[in-house]
Tab-separated table of C-alpha atoms in Angstrom:
chain	number	residue	atom	x	y	z
A	1	UNK	CA	-7.354	-10.125	0.211
A	2	UNK	CA	-3.848	-10.031	-1.284
A	3	UNK	CA	-2.521	-13.211	0.285
A	4	UNK	CA	-3.467	-15.881	2.693
A	5	UNK	CA	-1.727	-18.936	4.211
A	6	UNK	CA	-0.298	-20.317	7.515
A	7	UNK	CA	2.795	-19.324	9.578
A	8	UNK	CA	3.781	-21.209	12.628
A	9	UNK	CA	0.561	-23.114	12.448
A	10	UNK	CA	-1.575	-19.886	12.426
A	11	UNK	CA	-3.699	-18.849	9.412
A	12	UNK	CA	-3.383	-15.313	8.050
A	13	UNK	CA	-4.483	-13.107	5.305
A	14	UNK	CA	-3.349	-9.688	4.188
A	15	UNK	CA	-5.230	-6.798	2.835
A	16	UNK	CA	-4.634	-3.275	1.494
A	17	UNK	CA	-4.492	-0.520	3.928
A	18	UNK	CA	-7.721	1.753	3.229
A	19	UNK	CA	-7.946	5.138	4.893
A	20	UNK	CA	-11.340	6.593	3.797
A	21	UNK	CA	-13.623	5.150	6.457
A	22	UNK	CA	-16.534	2.854	6.160
A	23	UNK	CA	-19.522	2.889	4.199
A	24	UNK	CA	-21.530	2.937	7.473
A	25	UNK	CA	-19.855	6.157	8.463
A	26	UNK	CA	-20.533	7.668	4.902
A	27	UNK	CA	-24.188	6.758	4.990
A	28	UNK	CA	-24.692	7.711	8.658
A	29	UNK	CA	-28.452	6.925	8.287
A	30	UNK	CA	-28.651	8.873	5.037
A	31	UNK	CA	-29.311	7.043	1.694
A	32	UNK	CA	-27.243	7.714	-1.321
A	33	UNK	CA	-28.649	9.290	-4.542
A	34	UNK	CA	-29.762	6.534	-6.824
A	35	UNK	CA	-27.035	6.700	-9.333
A	36	UNK	CA	-24.334	6.728	-6.755
A	37	UNK	CA	-25.982	3.885	-4.912
A	38	UNK	CA	-26.186	1.711	-8.196
A	39	UNK	CA	-22.574	2.280	-8.961
A	40	UNK	CA	-21.472	1.350	-5.345
A	41	UNK	CA	-23.614	-1.788	-5.689
A	42	UNK	CA	-22.213	-2.772	-9.028
A	43	UNK	CA	-18.518	-2.338	-7.714
A	44	UNK	CA	-19.478	-4.488	-4.464
A	45	UNK	CA	-21.188	-7.183	-6.532
A	46	UNK	CA	-17.904	-7.314	-8.785
A	47	UNK	CA	-15.833	-7.725	-5.587
A	48	UNK	CA	-18.027	-10.373	-4.165
A	49	UNK	CA	-17.922	-12.265	-7.461
A	50	UNK	CA	-14.261	-12.039	-7.529
A	51	UNK	CA	-13.865	-13.411	-4.062
A	52	UNK	CA	-16.241	-16.239	-4.865
A	53	UNK	CA	-14.346	-17.020	-7.888
A	54	UNK	CA	-11.241	-17.450	-5.757
A	55	UNK	CA	-12.984	-19.716	-3.298
A	56	UNK	CA	-13.601	-17.196	-0.624
A	57	UNK	CA	-17.060	-16.569	0.902
A	58	UNK	CA	-17.843	-13.488	2.864
A	59	UNK	CA	-20.575	-14.271	5.386
A	60	UNK	CA	-21.042	-10.836	6.828
A	61	UNK	CA	-21.334	-8.345	4.249
A	62	UNK	CA	-22.829	-4.899	5.635
A	63	UNK	CA	-21.946	-1.365	5.488
A	64	UNK	CA	-19.442	-1.343	8.358
A	65	UNK	CA	-17.513	-4.084	6.489
A	66	UNK	CA	-17.034	-2.037	3.436
A	67	UNK	CA	-14.163	0.224	3.583
A	68	UNK	CA	-13.717	3.232	1.326
A	69	UNK	CA	-10.565	4.399	-0.217
A	70	UNK	CA	-9.761	8.131	-0.275
A	71	UNK	CA	-11.189	8.465	-3.697
A	72	UNK	CA	-14.301	6.537	-2.733
A	73	UNK	CA	-13.589	3.179	-4.229
A	74	UNK	CA	-15.411	0.600	-1.997
A	75	UNK	CA	-13.286	-2.272	-0.571
A	76	UNK	CA	-14.828	-5.398	1.078
A	77	UNK	CA	-13.328	-6.006	4.330
A	78	UNK	CA	-13.640	-8.409	7.462
A	79	UNK	CA	-13.114	-11.810	5.884
A	80	UNK	CA	-12.130	-13.202	9.366
């Protein structure tokens, strides 16, 4: 989340455009190798901690709400 606020009495937030698909699409029912999965989980845990530190709670974290950058970097999405 880059920014959030209110405009014309309507709440909004902005995010990065991420074009690498979702983690759900990448997994497609197939588990990741252990090291790759651990690296991914560590990155996601850091992202969720950063959100919590900013007072943002994600209540629906799942593979379809994790976007992947073209280099594979995970991005937590769907804060709505």
